[in-house]
JSON list of C-alpha atoms in Angstrom, two decimals:
[
{"chain": "A", "resi": 1, "resn": "MET", "atom": "CA", "xyz": [2.34, -11.66, 17.31]},
{"chain": "A", "resi": 2, "resn": "LYS", "atom": "CA", "xyz": [0.01, -13.06, 14.67]},
{"chain": "A", "resi": 3, "resn": "SER", "atom": "CA", "xyz": [0.87, -12.59, 11.02]},
{"chain": "A", "resi": 4, "resn": "THR", "atom": "CA", "xyz": [-0.47, -13.40, 7.58]},
{"chain": "A", "resi": 5, "resn": "MET", "atom": "CA", "xyz": [0.33, -12.54, 3.99]},
{"chain": "A", "resi": 6, "resn": "ILE", "atom": "CA", "xyz": [-2.30, -11.38, 1.53]},
{"chain": "A", "resi": 7, "resn": "GLU", "atom": "CA", "xyz": [-1.90, -11.27, -2.23]},
{"chain": "A", "resi": 8, "resn": "VAL", "atom": "CA", "xyz": [-2.98, -8.24, -4.25]},
{"chain": "A", "resi": 9, "resn": "ARG", "atom": "CA", "xyz": [-3.16, -8.04, -8.03]},
{"chain": "A", "resi": 10, "resn": "THR", "atom": "CA", "xyz": [-2.58, -4.44, -9.06]},
{"chain": "A", "resi": 11, "resn": "GLY", "atom": "CA", "xyz": [-2.46, -5.11, -12.80]},
{"chain": "A", "resi": 12, "resn": "SER", "atom": "CA", "xyz": [-0.59, -3.24, -15.49]},
{"chain": "A", "resi": 13, "resn": "ARG", "atom": "CA", "xyz": [-1.44, 0.34, -14.53]},
{"chain": "A", "resi": 14, "resn": "GLU", "atom": "CA", "xyz": [-0.63, 2.67, -11.66]},
{"chain": "A", "resi": 15, "resn": "ARG", "atom": "CA", "xyz": [-3.01, 1.93, -8.85]},
{"chain": "A", "resi": 16, "resn": "VAL", "atom": "CA", "xyz": [-4.23, 2.82, -5.39]},
{"chain": "A", "resi": 17, "resn": "HIS", "atom": "CA", "xyz": [-5.79, -0.45, -4.23]},
{"chain": "A", "resi": 18, "resn": "ASP", "atom": "CA", "xyz": [-8.08, -0.60, -1.18]},
{"chain": "A", "resi": 19, "resn": "ILE", "atom": "CA", "xyz": [-7.03, -3.33, 1.28]},
{"chain": "A", "resi": 20, "resn": "THR", "atom": "CA", "xyz": [-9.14, -2.09, 4.21]},
{"chain": "A", "resi": 21, "resn": "ARG", "atom": "CA", "xyz": [-11.49, -5.08, 4.14]},
{"chain": "A", "resi": 22, "resn": "GLU", "atom": "CA", "xyz": [-8.63, -7.59, 4.28]},
{"chain": "A", "resi": 23, "resn": "CYS", "atom": "CA", "xyz": [-7.04, -5.64, 7.14]},
{"chain": "A", "resi": 24, "resn": "ALA", "atom": "CA", "xyz": [-10.35, -5.46, 9.04]},
{"chain": "A", "resi": 25, "resn": "ASP", "atom": "CA", "xyz": [-11.02, -9.18, 8.53]},
{"chain": "A", "resi": 26, "resn": "PHE", "atom": "CA", "xyz": [-7.58, -10.09, 9.89]},
{"chain": "A", "resi": 27, "resn": "ALA", "atom": "CA", "xyz": [-7.95, -7.74, 12.88]},
{"chain": "A", "resi": 28, "resn": "ARG", "atom": "CA", "xyz": [-11.38, -9.24, 13.65]},
{"chain": "A", "resi": 29, "resn": "ARG", "atom": "CA", "xyz": [-9.99, -12.79, 13.53]},
{"chain": "A", "resi": 30, "resn": "CYS", "atom": "CA", "xyz": [-7.16, -11.77, 15.88]},
{"chain": "A", "resi": 31, "resn": "GLY", "atom": "CA", "xyz": [-9.60, -10.07, 18.27]},
{"chain": "A", "resi": 32, "resn": "GLY", "atom": "CA", "xyz": [-8.90, -7.84, 21.21]},
{"chain": "A", "resi": 33, "resn": "ASP", "atom": "CA", "xyz": [-6.84, -4.69, 21.40]},
{"chain": "A", "resi": 34, "resn": "GLY", "atom": "CA", "xyz": [-3.49, -4.14, 19.72]},
{"chain": "A", "resi": 35, "resn": "LEU", "atom": "CA", "xyz": [-1.80, -2.74, 16.66]},
{"chain": "A", "resi": 36, "resn": "LEU", "atom": "CA", "xyz": [-2.14, -3.87, 13.07]},
{"chain": "A", "resi": 37, "resn": "HIS", "atom": "CA", "xyz": [1.08, -3.34, 11.16]},
{"chain": "A", "resi": 38, "resn": "VAL", "atom": "CA", "xyz": [0.73, -3.38, 7.37]},
{"chain": "A", "resi": 39, "resn": "PHE", "atom": "CA", "xyz": [3.97, -3.93, 5.44]},
{"chain": "A", "resi": 40, "resn": "VAL", "atom": "CA", "xyz": [4.66, -4.28, 1.72]},
{"chain": "A", "resi": 41, "resn": "PRO", "atom": "CA", "xyz": [7.88, -6.29, 1.16]},
{"chain": "A", "resi": 42, "resn": "HIS", "atom": "CA", "xyz": [8.51, -4.68, -2.24]},
{"chain": "A", "resi": 43, "resn": "ALA", "atom": "CA", "xyz": [10.98, -1.94, -3.21]},
{"chain": "A", "resi": 44, "resn": "THR", "atom": "CA", "xyz": [8.42, -0.25, -5.46]},
{"chain": "A", "resi": 45, "resn": "ALA", "atom": "CA", "xyz": [5.16, -0.07, -3.49]},
{"chain": "A", "resi": 46, "resn": "GLY", "atom": "CA", "xyz": [3.81, 1.79, -0.47]},
{"chain": "A", "resi": 47, "resn": "VAL", "atom": "CA", "xyz": [0.95, 1.85, 2.01]},
{"chain": "A", "resi": 48, "resn": "ALA", "atom": "CA", "xyz": [-1.22, 4.92, 2.54]},
{"chain": "A", "resi": 49, "resn": "LEU", "atom": "CA", "xyz": [-4.01, 5.80, 4.94]},
{"chain": "A", "resi": 50, "resn": "ILE", "atom": "CA", "xyz": [-6.25, 7.88, 2.71]},
{"chain": "A", "resi": 51, "resn": "GLU", "atom": "CA", "xyz": [-9.86, 8.58, 1.80]},
{"chain": "A", "resi": 52, "resn": "LEU", "atom": "CA", "xyz": [-10.79, 6.46, -1.21]},
{"chain": "A", "resi": 53, "resn": "GLY", "atom": "CA", "xyz": [-13.61, 6.65, -3.73]},
{"chain": "A", "resi": 54, "resn": "SER", "atom": "CA", "xyz": [-13.97, 10.43, -3.64]},
{"chain": "A", "resi": 55, "resn": "GLY", "atom": "CA", "xyz": [-11.21, 11.20, -6.12]},
{"chain": "A", "resi": 56, "resn": "SER", "atom": "CA", "xyz": [-8.40, 11.29, -3.56]},
{"chain": "A", "resi": 57, "resn": "ASP", "atom": "CA", "xyz": [-6.89, 8.11, -4.97]},
{"chain": "A", "resi": 58, "resn": "ASP", "atom": "CA", "xyz": [-6.67, 9.71, -8.44]},
{"chain": "A", "resi": 59, "resn": "ASP", "atom": "CA", "xyz": [-5.35, 12.91, -6.85]},
{"chain": "A", "resi": 60, "resn": "LEU", "atom": "CA", "xyz": [-2.62, 10.92, -5.10]},
{"chain": "A", "resi": 61, "resn": "LEU", "atom": "CA", "xyz": [-1.57, 9.29, -8.39]},
{"chain": "A", "resi": 62, "resn": "ALA", "atom": "CA", "xyz": [-1.59, 12.70, -10.10]},
{"chain": "A", "resi": 63, "resn": "ALA", "atom": "CA", "xyz": [0.53, 14.25, -7.33]},
{"chain": "A", "resi": 64, "resn": "LEU", "atom": "CA", "xyz": [3.00, 11.36, -7.50]},
{"chain": "A", "resi": 65, "resn": "GLY", "atom": "CA", "xyz": [3.10, 11.81, -11.27]},
{"chain": "A", "resi": 66, "resn": "ASP", "atom": "CA", "xyz": [3.98, 15.49, -10.78]},
{"chain": "A", "resi": 67, "resn": "VAL", "atom": "CA", "xyz": [6.69, 14.77, -8.22]},
{"chain": "A", "resi": 68, "resn": "LEU", "atom": "CA", "xyz": [7.95, 11.54, -9.83]},
{"chain": "A", "resi": 69, "resn": "PRO", "atom": "CA", "xyz": [7.38, 11.80, -13.60]},
{"chain": "A", "resi": 70, "resn": "ALA", "atom": "CA", "xyz": [7.46, 8.62, -15.70]},
{"chain": "A", "resi": 71, "resn": "ASP", "atom": "CA", "xyz": [10.27, 9.77, -17.97]},
{"chain": "A", "resi": 72, "resn": "ASP", "atom": "CA", "xyz": [13.90, 8.96, -18.71]},
{"chain": "A", "resi": 73, "resn": "ARG", "atom": "CA", "xyz": [15.56, 11.03, -15.94]},
{"chain": "A", "resi": 74, "resn": "TRP", "atom": "CA", "xyz": [15.98, 8.09, -13.56]},
{"chain": "A", "resi": 75, "resn": "ARG", "atom": "CA", "xyz": [19.36, 6.38, -13.17]},
{"chain": "A", "resi": 76, "resn": "HIS", "atom": "CA", "xyz": [17.64, 3.15, -12.13]},
{"chain": "A", "resi": 77, "resn": "ALA", "atom": "CA", "xyz": [16.52, 2.56, -15.70]},
{"chain": "A", "resi": 78, "resn": "HIS", "atom": "CA", "xyz": [15.54, -1.07, -16.30]},
{"chain": "A", "resi": 79, "resn": "GLY", "atom": "CA", "xyz": [11.92, -2.01, -17.01]},
{"chain": "A", "resi": 80, "resn": "SER", "atom": "CA", "xyz": [9.28, 0.28, -18.46]},
{"chain": "A", "resi": 81, "resn": "ARG", "atom": "CA", "xyz": [9.88, 3.98, -19.07]},
{"chain": "A", "resi": 82, "resn": "GLY", "atom": "CA", "xyz": [10.22, 5.82, -15.77]},
{"chain": "A", "resi": 83, "resn": "HIS", "atom": "CA", "xyz": [10.56, 2.62, -13.74]},
{"chain": "A", "resi": 84, "resn": "GLY", "atom": "CA", "xyz": [13.20, 4.25, -11.52]},
{"chain": "A", "resi": 85, "resn": "ARG", "atom": "CA", "xyz": [10.56, 6.52, -10.00]},
{"chain": "A", "resi": 86, "resn": "SER", "atom": "CA", "xyz": [8.86, 3.44, -8.55]},
{"chain": "A", "resi": 87, "resn": "HIS", "atom": "CA", "xyz": [12.01, 2.82, -6.53]},
{"chain": "A", "resi": 88, "resn": "VAL", "atom": "CA", "xyz": [11.96, 6.40, -5.17]},
{"chain": "A", "resi": 89, "resn": "MET", "atom": "CA", "xyz": [8.25, 6.40, -4.31]},
{"chain": "A", "resi": 90, "resn": "PRO", "atom": "CA", "xyz": [8.56, 4.42, -1.02]},
{"chain": "A", "resi": 91, "resn": "ALA", "atom": "CA", "xyz": [10.56, 7.34, 0.40]},
{"chain": "A", "resi": 92, "resn": "LEU", "atom": "CA", "xyz": [7.38, 9.44, -0.05]},
{"chain": "A", "resi": 93, "resn": "VAL", "atom": "CA", "xyz": [4.71, 6.77, 0.48]},
{"chain": "A", "resi": 94, "resn": "PRO", "atom": "CA", "xyz": [6.38, 4.38, 2.93]},
{"chain": "A", "resi": 95, "resn": "PRO", "atom": "CA", "xyz": [5.98, 0.62, 2.60]},
{"chain": "A", "resi": 96, "resn": "TYR", "atom": "CA", "xyz": [4.23, 0.36, 5.96]},
{"chain": "A", "resi": 97, "resn": "ALA", "atom": "CA", "xyz": [1.49, 1.75, 8.18]},
{"chain": "A", "resi": 98, "resn": "THR", "atom": "CA", "xyz": [0.30, 0.93, 11.69]},
{"chain": "A", "resi": 99, "resn": "VAL", "atom": "CA", "xyz": [-3.36, 1.11, 12.72]},
{"chain": "A", "resi": 100, "resn": "PRO", "atom": "CA", "xyz": [-4.74, 0.80, 16.27]},
{"chain": "A", "resi": 101, "resn": "VAL", "atom": "CA", "xyz": [-7.16, -2.08, 16.81]},
{"chain": "A", "resi": 102, "resn": "LEU", "atom": "CA", "xyz": [-9.79, -1.86, 19.57]},
{"chain": "A", "resi": 103, "resn": "ASP", "atom": "CA", "xyz": [-11.89, -4.91, 20.39]},
{"chain": "A", "resi": 104, "resn": "GLY", "atom": "CA", "xyz": [-10.98, -6.49, 17.05]},
{"chain": "A", "resi": 105, "resn": "LYS", "atom": "CA", "xyz": [-11.93, -3.40, 15.00]},
{"chain": "A", "resi": 106, "resn": "LEU", "atom": "CA", "xyz": [-9.66, -1.04, 13.09]},
{"chain": "A", "resi": 107, "resn": "ALA", "atom": "CA", "xyz": [-9.66, 2.36, 14.82]},
{"chain": "A", "resi": 108, "resn": "LEU", "atom": "CA", "xyz": [-9.54, 4.32, 11.56]},
{"chain": "A", "resi": 109, "resn": "GLY", "atom": "CA", "xyz": [-11.00, 7.78, 11.15]},
{"chain": "A", "resi": 110, "resn": "THR", "atom": "CA", "xyz": [-14.38, 8.17, 9.45]},
{"chain": "A", "resi": 111, "resn": "TRP", "atom": "CA", "xyz": [-12.98, 8.58, 5.94]},
{"chain": "A", "resi": 112, "resn": "GLN", "atom": "CA", "xyz": [-9.69, 6.69, 6.28]},
{"chain": "A", "resi": 113, "resn": "SER", "atom": "CA", "xyz": [-8.93, 3.55, 4.31]},
{"chain": "A", "resi": 114, "resn": "VAL", "atom": "CA", "xyz": [-5.82, 1.40, 4.06]},
{"chain": "A", "resi": 115, "resn": "ALA", "atom": "CA", "xyz": [-4.44, 1.37, 0.52]},
{"chain": "A", "resi": 116, "resn": "LEU", "atom": "CA", "xyz": [-1.60, -0.24, -1.38]},
{"chain": "A", "resi": 117, "resn": "VAL", "atom": "CA", "xyz": [0.02, 2.34, -3.67]},
{"chain": "A", "resi": 118, "resn": "ASP", "atom": "CA", "xyz": [1.73, 0.87, -6.72]},
{"chain": "A", "resi": 119, "resn": "LEU", "atom": "CA", "xyz": [3.31, 2.84, -9.58]},
{"chain": "A", "resi": 120, "resn": "ASN", "atom": "CA", "xyz": [5.24, -0.17, -10.91]},
{"chain": "A", "resi": 121, "resn": "VAL", "atom": "CA", "xyz": [3.40, -1.37, -14.01]},
{"chain": "A", "resi": 122, "resn": "ASP", "atom": "CA", "xyz": [6.03, -4.10, -14.50]},
{"chain": "A", "resi": 123, "resn": "ASN", "atom": "CA", "xyz": [4.99, -6.08, -11.39]},
{"chain": "A", "resi": 124, "resn": "PRO", "atom": "CA", "xyz": [1.24, -6.83, -11.30]},
{"chain": "A", "resi": 125, "resn": "ASP", "atom": "CA", "xyz": [1.32, -9.17, -8.29]},
{"chain": "A", "resi": 126, "resn": "ARG", "atom": "CA", "xyz": [2.00, -7.87, -4.78]},
{"chain": "A", "resi": 127, "resn": "HIS", "atom": "CA", "xyz": [2.18, -9.32, -1.29]},
{"chain": "A", "resi": 128, "resn": "VAL", "atom": "CA", "xyz": [1.21, -7.47, 1.86]},
{"chain": "A", "resi": 129, "resn": "ARG", "atom": "CA", "xyz": [2.24, -8.69, 5.33]},
{"chain": "A", "resi": 130, "resn": "LEU", "atom": "CA", "xyz": [-0.36, -8.07, 8.05]},
{"chain": "A", "resi": 131, "resn": "SER", "atom": "CA", "xyz": [0.92, -8.41, 11.61]},
{"chain": "A", "resi": 132, "resn": "PHE", "atom": "CA", "xyz": [-1.18, -8.07, 14.75]},
{"chain": "A", "resi": 133, "resn": "LEU", "atom": "CA", "xyz": [0.70, -7.06, 17.89]},
{"chain": "A", "resi": 134, "resn": "SER", "atom": "CA", "xyz": [-0.98, -7.33, 21.29]},
{"chain": "A", "resi": 135, "resn": "ASP", "atom": "CA", "xyz": [-0.22, -8.03, 24.95]}
]
């Protein structure tokens, strides 16, 4: 297995951040066929395979806002208002995804991208573990 950690700055707002290029670069450097496992070692972030740039990223944030409102209902209540929802989000948008790699290239669908999903406005710096598994 080959592995690396990338750093992502998500800033102080909810964000769907495209990490496809970093994933593709790592897969290309690893070469060959295998699986790229993308893992976010944070309790308040997730990884999604989603179309980006066409409004889907904003739609995802809106849907998460509907399901997980940023209000005072959450028992996990430290941090900014509604912070507890960030701790529930990884049950809906898991902190990992696995993508096939063929000849050093991500085997994503035409419109699929790899994205870090972050609702936690209290933590602007994220790490993402990329692991390449092959024979």
